[in-house]
Amino acid sequence: MKLPTIALVGRPNVGKSTIFNRLVGKKQAIIEDTPGVTRDRIYGTGSYYDYKFNVIDTGGIDIGEDAFNKEIKMQAEIAIEEADVVIFIVDGKEGITTNDLVVRDILRRSNKKVVVAINKVDNKKTMENIYDFYELGFDEYINISGEQDIGMYDLLDAITADFNEIEEENDDSLKFSI
């Protein structure tokens, strides 16, 4: 049986790799304050209660002219295609950017289940900014701090809510009736 797959996408430096490491339970992805550290897809396996799932970390999608940006965007789009659920990670301290809108448009075209994780929400000032993200137009928004481990259980609840249906869709085993 194929495990459900979760892809983490967003612009550079929103905390995708930090959240990836939390979901897989170990420091597998490199965390750096420099944009472009994660360029290829990184795969891991996570679990929550009785659920096991694959997790894909992606590089930050950026519309800038850097030579790697097209390649990073292509890698992220492959991860989105592989995913059953996409976590769209945004930066609660900085608010919505043009790159966030580019990611939103890619995700809308994908027709995948999207959970927006508003990261870095660990103080009163950033809590005031969270409502701006509702203009992205998705159904689910979870306030988290990957670094502080705040809201991760709420995020996992949202991610795994439809896993029974996903596992049934992904079940490639032969079924016999006698």
PDB file of C-alpha atoms in Angstrom:
ATOM      1  CA  MET A   1       0.000   0.000   0.000  1.00  0.00           C
ATOM      2  CA  LYS A   2       1.312   3.433  -0.962  1.00  0.00           C
ATOM      3  CA  LEU A   3       1.604   5.883   1.924  1.00  0.00           C
ATOM      4  CA  PRO A   4      -0.092   9.285   1.686  1.00  0.00           C
ATOM      5  CA  THR A   5       2.340  12.002   0.610  1.00  0.00           C
ATOM      6  CA  ILE A   6       2.628  15.548   1.933  1.00  0.00           C
ATOM      7  CA  ALA A   7       4.548  18.276   0.087  1.00  0.00           C
ATOM      8  CA  LEU A   8       5.834  21.406   1.802  1.00  0.00           C
ATOM      9  CA  VAL A   9       5.878  24.403  -0.529  1.00  0.00           C
ATOM     10  CA  GLY A  10       6.323  28.145  -0.213  1.00  0.00           C
ATOM     11  CA  ARG A  11       8.710  30.942  -0.994  1.00  0.00           C
ATOM     12  CA  PRO A  12      12.308  31.000   0.324  1.00  0.00           C
ATOM     13  CA  ASN A  13      12.980  31.228   4.066  1.00  0.00           C
ATOM     14  CA  VAL A  14       9.464  30.621   5.409  1.00  0.00           C
ATOM     15  CA  GLY A  15      10.560  27.608   7.487  1.00  0.00           C
ATOM     16  CA  LYS A  16       9.799  24.647   5.194  1.00  0.00           C
ATOM     17  CA  SER A  17      12.894  22.692   6.235  1.00  0.00           C
ATOM     18  CA  THR A  18      12.297  23.338   9.939  1.00  0.00           C
ATOM     19  CA  ILE A  19       8.750  22.011   9.609  1.00  0.00           C
ATOM     20  CA  PHE A  20       9.985  19.078   7.503  1.00  0.00           C
ATOM     21  CA  ASN A  21      12.402  18.122  10.303  1.00  0.00           C
ATOM     22  CA  ARG A  22       9.568  18.334  12.859  1.00  0.00           C
ATOM     23  CA  LEU A  23       7.310  16.119  10.725  1.00  0.00           C
ATOM     24  CA  VAL A  24       9.963  13.433  10.157  1.00  0.00           C
ATOM     25  CA  GLY A  25      11.190  13.636  13.766  1.00  0.00           C
ATOM     26  CA  LYS A  26      14.863  14.266  13.019  1.00  0.00           C
ATOM     27  CA  LYS A  27      17.199  16.869  11.549  1.00  0.00           C
ATOM     28  CA  GLN A  28      17.314  15.591   8.005  1.00  0.00           C
ATOM     29  CA  ALA A  29      16.965  18.855   6.039  1.00  0.00           C
ATOM     30  CA  ILE A  30      19.584  21.572   6.313  1.00  0.00           C
ATOM     31  CA  ILE A  31      18.272  24.743   7.951  1.00  0.00           C
ATOM     32  CA  GLU A  32      19.918  27.994   6.942  1.00  0.00           C
ATOM     33  CA  ASP A  33      18.824  31.634   6.832  1.00  0.00           C
ATOM     34  CA  THR A  34      20.169  31.848   3.284  1.00  0.00           C
ATOM     35  CA  PRO A  35      17.660  31.509   0.430  1.00  0.00           C
ATOM     36  CA  GLY A  36      18.336  28.634  -1.972  1.00  0.00           C
ATOM     37  CA  VAL A  37      19.873  26.121   0.450  1.00  0.00           C
ATOM     38  CA  THR A  38      17.179  23.556  -0.412  1.00  0.00           C
ATOM     39  CA  ARG A  39      17.112  23.162  -4.194  1.00  0.00           C
ATOM     40  CA  ASP A  40      16.111  19.558  -4.819  1.00  0.00           C
ATOM     41  CA  ARG A  41      13.266  17.642  -3.238  1.00  0.00           C
ATOM     42  CA  ILE A  42      14.113  15.990   0.088  1.00  0.00           C
ATOM     43  CA  TYR A  43      12.084  12.933   1.119  1.00  0.00           C
ATOM     44  CA  GLY A  44      11.335  11.626   4.581  1.00  0.00           C
ATOM     45  CA  THR A  45       8.738   9.600   6.459  1.00  0.00           C
ATOM     46  CA  GLY A  46       6.638  10.875   9.325  1.00  0.00           C
ATOM     47  CA  SER A  47       3.997   9.453  11.609  1.00  0.00           C
ATOM     48  CA  TYR A  48       1.169  10.760  13.737  1.00  0.00           C
ATOM     49  CA  TYR A  49      -0.890   8.409  15.874  1.00  0.00           C
ATOM     50  CA  ASP A  50      -1.590   5.405  13.620  1.00  0.00           C
ATOM     51  CA  TYR A  51      -0.806   7.285  10.398  1.00  0.00           C
ATOM     52  CA  LYS A  52       2.445   6.994   8.462  1.00  0.00           C
ATOM     53  CA  PHE A  53       3.124   9.329   5.564  1.00  0.00           C
ATOM     54  CA  ASN A  54       5.810  10.515   3.175  1.00  0.00           C
ATOM     55  CA  VAL A  55       6.961  14.124   3.456  1.00  0.00           C
ATOM     56  CA  ILE A  56       8.635  16.120   0.677  1.00  0.00           C
ATOM     57  CA  ASP A  57      10.596  19.296   1.424  1.00  0.00           C
ATOM     58  CA  THR A  58      11.055  21.655  -1.525  1.00  0.00           C
ATOM     59  CA  GLY A  59      13.122  24.711  -2.304  1.00  0.00           C
ATOM     60  CA  GLY A  60      11.577  28.143  -2.057  1.00  0.00           C
ATOM     61  CA  ILE A  61       9.662  29.303  -5.115  1.00  0.00           C
ATOM     62  CA  ASP A  62      10.985  32.706  -6.168  1.00  0.00           C
ATOM     63  CA  ILE A  63      10.149  34.735  -9.271  1.00  0.00           C
ATOM     64  CA  GLY A  64      13.599  36.377  -9.262  1.00  0.00           C
ATOM     65  CA  GLU A  65      16.034  35.976 -12.149  1.00  0.00           C
ATOM     66  CA  ASP A  66      18.490  33.674 -10.330  1.00  0.00           C
ATOM     67  CA  ALA A  67      19.544  30.765 -12.545  1.00  0.00           C
ATOM     68  CA  PHE A  68      18.343  28.182 -10.014  1.00  0.00           C
ATOM     69  CA  ASN A  69      14.826  29.616  -9.586  1.00  0.00           C
ATOM     70  CA  LYS A  70      13.313  27.836 -12.612  1.00  0.00           C
ATOM     71  CA  GLU A  71      14.842  24.535 -11.523  1.00  0.00           C
ATOM     72  CA  ILE A  72      13.615  24.958  -7.927  1.00  0.00           C
ATOM     73  CA  LYS A  73      10.113  25.813  -9.180  1.00  0.00           C
ATOM     74  CA  MET A  74      10.138  22.706 -11.405  1.00  0.00           C
ATOM     75  CA  GLN A  75      11.222  20.517  -8.443  1.00  0.00           C
ATOM     76  CA  ALA A  76       8.424  21.992  -6.311  1.00  0.00           C
ATOM     77  CA  GLU A  77       5.851  21.350  -9.046  1.00  0.00           C
ATOM     78  CA  ILE A  78       6.960  17.689  -9.222  1.00  0.00           C
ATOM     79  CA  ALA A  79       6.498  17.420  -5.437  1.00  0.00           C
ATOM     80  CA  ILE A  80       3.025  18.982  -5.694  1.00  0.00           C
ATOM     81  CA  GLU A  81       2.100  16.456  -8.394  1.00  0.00           C
ATOM     82  CA  GLU A  82       3.277  13.566  -6.166  1.00  0.00           C
ATOM     83  CA  ALA A  83       1.435  14.874  -3.099  1.00  0.00           C
ATOM     84  CA  ASP A  84      -1.959  13.984  -1.715  1.00  0.00           C
ATOM     85  CA  VAL A  85      -1.878  17.021   0.604  1.00  0.00           C
ATOM     86  CA  VAL A  86       0.136  20.227   0.186  1.00  0.00           C
ATOM     87  CA  ILE A  87       1.193  22.384   3.101  1.00  0.00           C
ATOM     88  CA  PHE A  88       1.578  25.938   1.810  1.00  0.00           C
ATOM     89  CA  ILE A  89       3.937  27.581   4.294  1.00  0.00           C
ATOM     90  CA  VAL A  90       3.864  31.367   4.609  1.00  0.00           C
ATOM     91  CA  ASP A  91       5.756  33.735   6.912  1.00  0.00           C
ATOM     92  CA  GLY A  92       3.470  35.260   9.556  1.00  0.00           C
ATOM     93  CA  LYS A  93       6.037  37.957  10.376  1.00  0.00           C
ATOM     94  CA  GLU A  94       6.404  39.269   6.834  1.00  0.00           C
ATOM     95  CA  GLY A  95       2.856  38.967   5.490  1.00  0.00           C
ATOM     96  CA  ILE A  96       1.897  38.176   1.905  1.00  0.00           C
ATOM     97  CA  THR A  97       4.497  38.738  -0.812  1.00  0.00           C
ATOM     98  CA  THR A  98       4.447  38.518  -4.602  1.00  0.00           C
ATOM     99  CA  ASN A  99       6.161  35.108  -4.327  1.00  0.00           C
ATOM    100  CA  ASP A 100       3.328  33.895  -2.065  1.00  0.00           C
ATOM    101  CA  LEU A 101       0.846  34.869  -4.779  1.00  0.00           C
ATOM    102  CA  VAL A 102       2.864  32.926  -7.378  1.00  0.00           C
ATOM    103  CA  VAL A 103       2.807  29.832  -5.130  1.00  0.00           C
ATOM    104  CA  ARG A 104      -0.946  30.312  -4.562  1.00  0.00           C
ATOM    105  CA  ASP A 105      -1.569  30.311  -8.310  1.00  0.00           C
ATOM    106  CA  ILE A 106       0.462  27.117  -8.793  1.00  0.00           C
ATOM    107  CA  LEU A 107      -1.463  25.419  -5.979  1.00  0.00           C
ATOM    108  CA  ARG A 108      -4.859  26.477  -7.299  1.00  0.00           C
ATOM    109  CA  ARG A 109      -4.044  24.875 -10.662  1.00  0.00           C
ATOM    110  CA  SER A 110      -2.976  21.650  -8.929  1.00  0.00           C
ATOM    111  CA  ASN A 111      -6.458  20.853  -7.534  1.00  0.00           C
ATOM    112  CA  LYS A 112      -4.803  19.309  -4.459  1.00  0.00           C
ATOM    113  CA  LYS A 113      -5.915  19.652  -0.849  1.00  0.00           C
ATOM    114  CA  VAL A 114      -3.995  22.652   0.518  1.00  0.00           C
ATOM    115  CA  VAL A 115      -3.466  23.531   4.170  1.00  0.00           C
ATOM    116  CA  VAL A 116      -1.953  26.977   4.708  1.00  0.00           C
ATOM    117  CA  ALA A 117       0.524  26.937   7.592  1.00  0.00           C
ATOM    118  CA  ILE A 118       1.142  30.470   8.836  1.00  0.00           C
ATOM    119  CA  ASN A 119       4.607  29.996  10.325  1.00  0.00           C
ATOM    120  CA  LYS A 120       6.581  32.102  12.796  1.00  0.00           C
ATOM    121  CA  VAL A 121       3.404  32.986  14.715  1.00  0.00           C
ATOM    122  CA  ASP A 122       4.928  33.050  18.165  1.00  0.00           C
ATOM    123  CA  ASN A 123       4.079  36.498  19.531  1.00  0.00           C
ATOM    124  CA  LYS A 124       1.177  38.952  19.741  1.00  0.00           C
ATOM    125  CA  LYS A 125       2.397  41.179  16.890  1.00  0.00           C
ATOM    126  CA  THR A 126       2.515  38.328  14.367  1.00  0.00           C
ATOM    127  CA  MET A 127      -0.912  37.115  15.507  1.00  0.00           C
ATOM    128  CA  GLU A 128      -2.328  40.430  14.253  1.00  0.00           C
ATOM    129  CA  ASN A 129      -1.023  39.713  10.705  1.00  0.00           C
ATOM    130  CA  ILE A 130      -2.612  36.287  10.248  1.00  0.00           C
ATOM    131  CA  TYR A 131      -5.907  37.512   8.835  1.00  0.00           C
ATOM    132  CA  ASP A 132      -4.132  39.013   5.812  1.00  0.00           C
ATOM    133  CA  PHE A 133      -3.422  35.467   4.612  1.00  0.00           C
ATOM    134  CA  TYR A 134      -7.100  34.665   4.187  1.00  0.00           C
ATOM    135  CA  GLU A 135      -6.969  36.614   0.926  1.00  0.00           C
ATOM    136  CA  LEU A 136      -5.032  33.654  -0.520  1.00  0.00           C
ATOM    137  CA  GLY A 137      -8.421  31.956  -0.835  1.00  0.00           C
ATOM    138  CA  PHE A 138      -7.841  28.506   0.661  1.00  0.00           C
ATOM    139  CA  ASP A 139     -10.097  26.673   3.126  1.00  0.00           C
ATOM    140  CA  GLU A 140      -7.717  25.761   5.976  1.00  0.00           C
ATOM    141  CA  TYR A 141      -5.290  27.994   7.871  1.00  0.00           C
ATOM    142  CA  ILE A 142      -3.216  26.811  10.829  1.00  0.00           C
ATOM    143  CA  ASN A 143      -1.061  29.136  12.959  1.00  0.00           C
ATOM    144  CA  ILE A 144       2.244  27.517  13.794  1.00  0.00           C
ATOM    145  CA  SER A 145       5.819  28.105  14.836  1.00  0.00           C
ATOM    146  CA  GLY A 146       8.001  25.322  13.483  1.00  0.00           C
ATOM    147  CA  GLU A 147      10.953  26.562  15.493  1.00  0.00           C
ATOM    148  CA  GLN A 148       8.998  26.801  18.776  1.00  0.00           C
ATOM    149  CA  ASP A 149       6.904  23.654  18.084  1.00  0.00           C
ATOM    150  CA  ILE A 150       3.657  25.627  18.404  1.00  0.00           C
ATOM    151  CA  GLY A 151       0.555  24.443  16.530  1.00  0.00           C
ATOM    152  CA  MET A 152       2.212  21.352  15.047  1.00  0.00           C
ATOM    153  CA  TYR A 153      -0.482  19.013  16.429  1.00  0.00           C
ATOM    154  CA  ASP A 154      -3.187  21.211  14.872  1.00  0.00           C
ATOM    155  CA  LEU A 155      -1.292  21.034  11.576  1.00  0.00           C
ATOM    156  CA  LEU A 156      -0.988  17.245  11.821  1.00  0.00           C
ATOM    157  CA  ASP A 157      -4.716  16.953  12.596  1.00  0.00           C
ATOM    158  CA  ALA A 158      -5.518  18.961   9.444  1.00  0.00           C
ATOM    159  CA  ILE A 159      -3.071  16.978   7.303  1.00  0.00           C
ATOM    160  CA  THR A 160      -4.298  13.559   8.398  1.00  0.00           C
ATOM    161  CA  ALA A 161      -8.037  14.372   8.420  1.00  0.00           C
ATOM    162  CA  ASP A 162      -8.618  12.682   5.037  1.00  0.00           C
ATOM    163  CA  PHE A 163      -5.922   9.994   5.243  1.00  0.00           C
ATOM    164  CA  ASN A 164      -8.342   7.063   5.415  1.00  0.00           C
ATOM    165  CA  GLU A 165      -9.837   8.122   2.072  1.00  0.00           C
ATOM    166  CA  ILE A 166      -6.379   8.758   0.578  1.00  0.00           C
ATOM    167  CA  GLU A 167      -5.122   5.348   1.707  1.00  0.00           C
ATOM    168  CA  GLU A 168      -8.135   3.667   0.080  1.00  0.00           C
ATOM    169  CA  GLU A 169      -7.447   5.537  -3.191  1.00  0.00           C
ATOM    170  CA  ASN A 170      -3.764   4.566  -3.051  1.00  0.00           C
ATOM    171  CA  ASP A 171      -4.403   0.922  -2.214  1.00  0.00           C
ATOM    172  CA  ASP A 172      -3.045  -0.918  -5.251  1.00  0.00           C
ATOM    173  CA  SER A 173      -3.407  -4.394  -3.752  1.00  0.00           C
ATOM    174  CA  LEU A 174      -5.477  -7.012  -5.466  1.00  0.00           C
ATOM    175  CA  LYS A 175      -8.866  -7.669  -3.957  1.00  0.00           C
ATOM    176  CA  PHE A 176     -10.676 -10.985  -4.384  1.00  0.00           C
ATOM    177  CA  SER A 177     -14.199 -11.927  -3.570  1.00  0.00           C
ATOM    178  CA  ILE A 178     -15.236 -15.548  -3.163  1.00  0.00           C
TER     179      ILE A 178
END
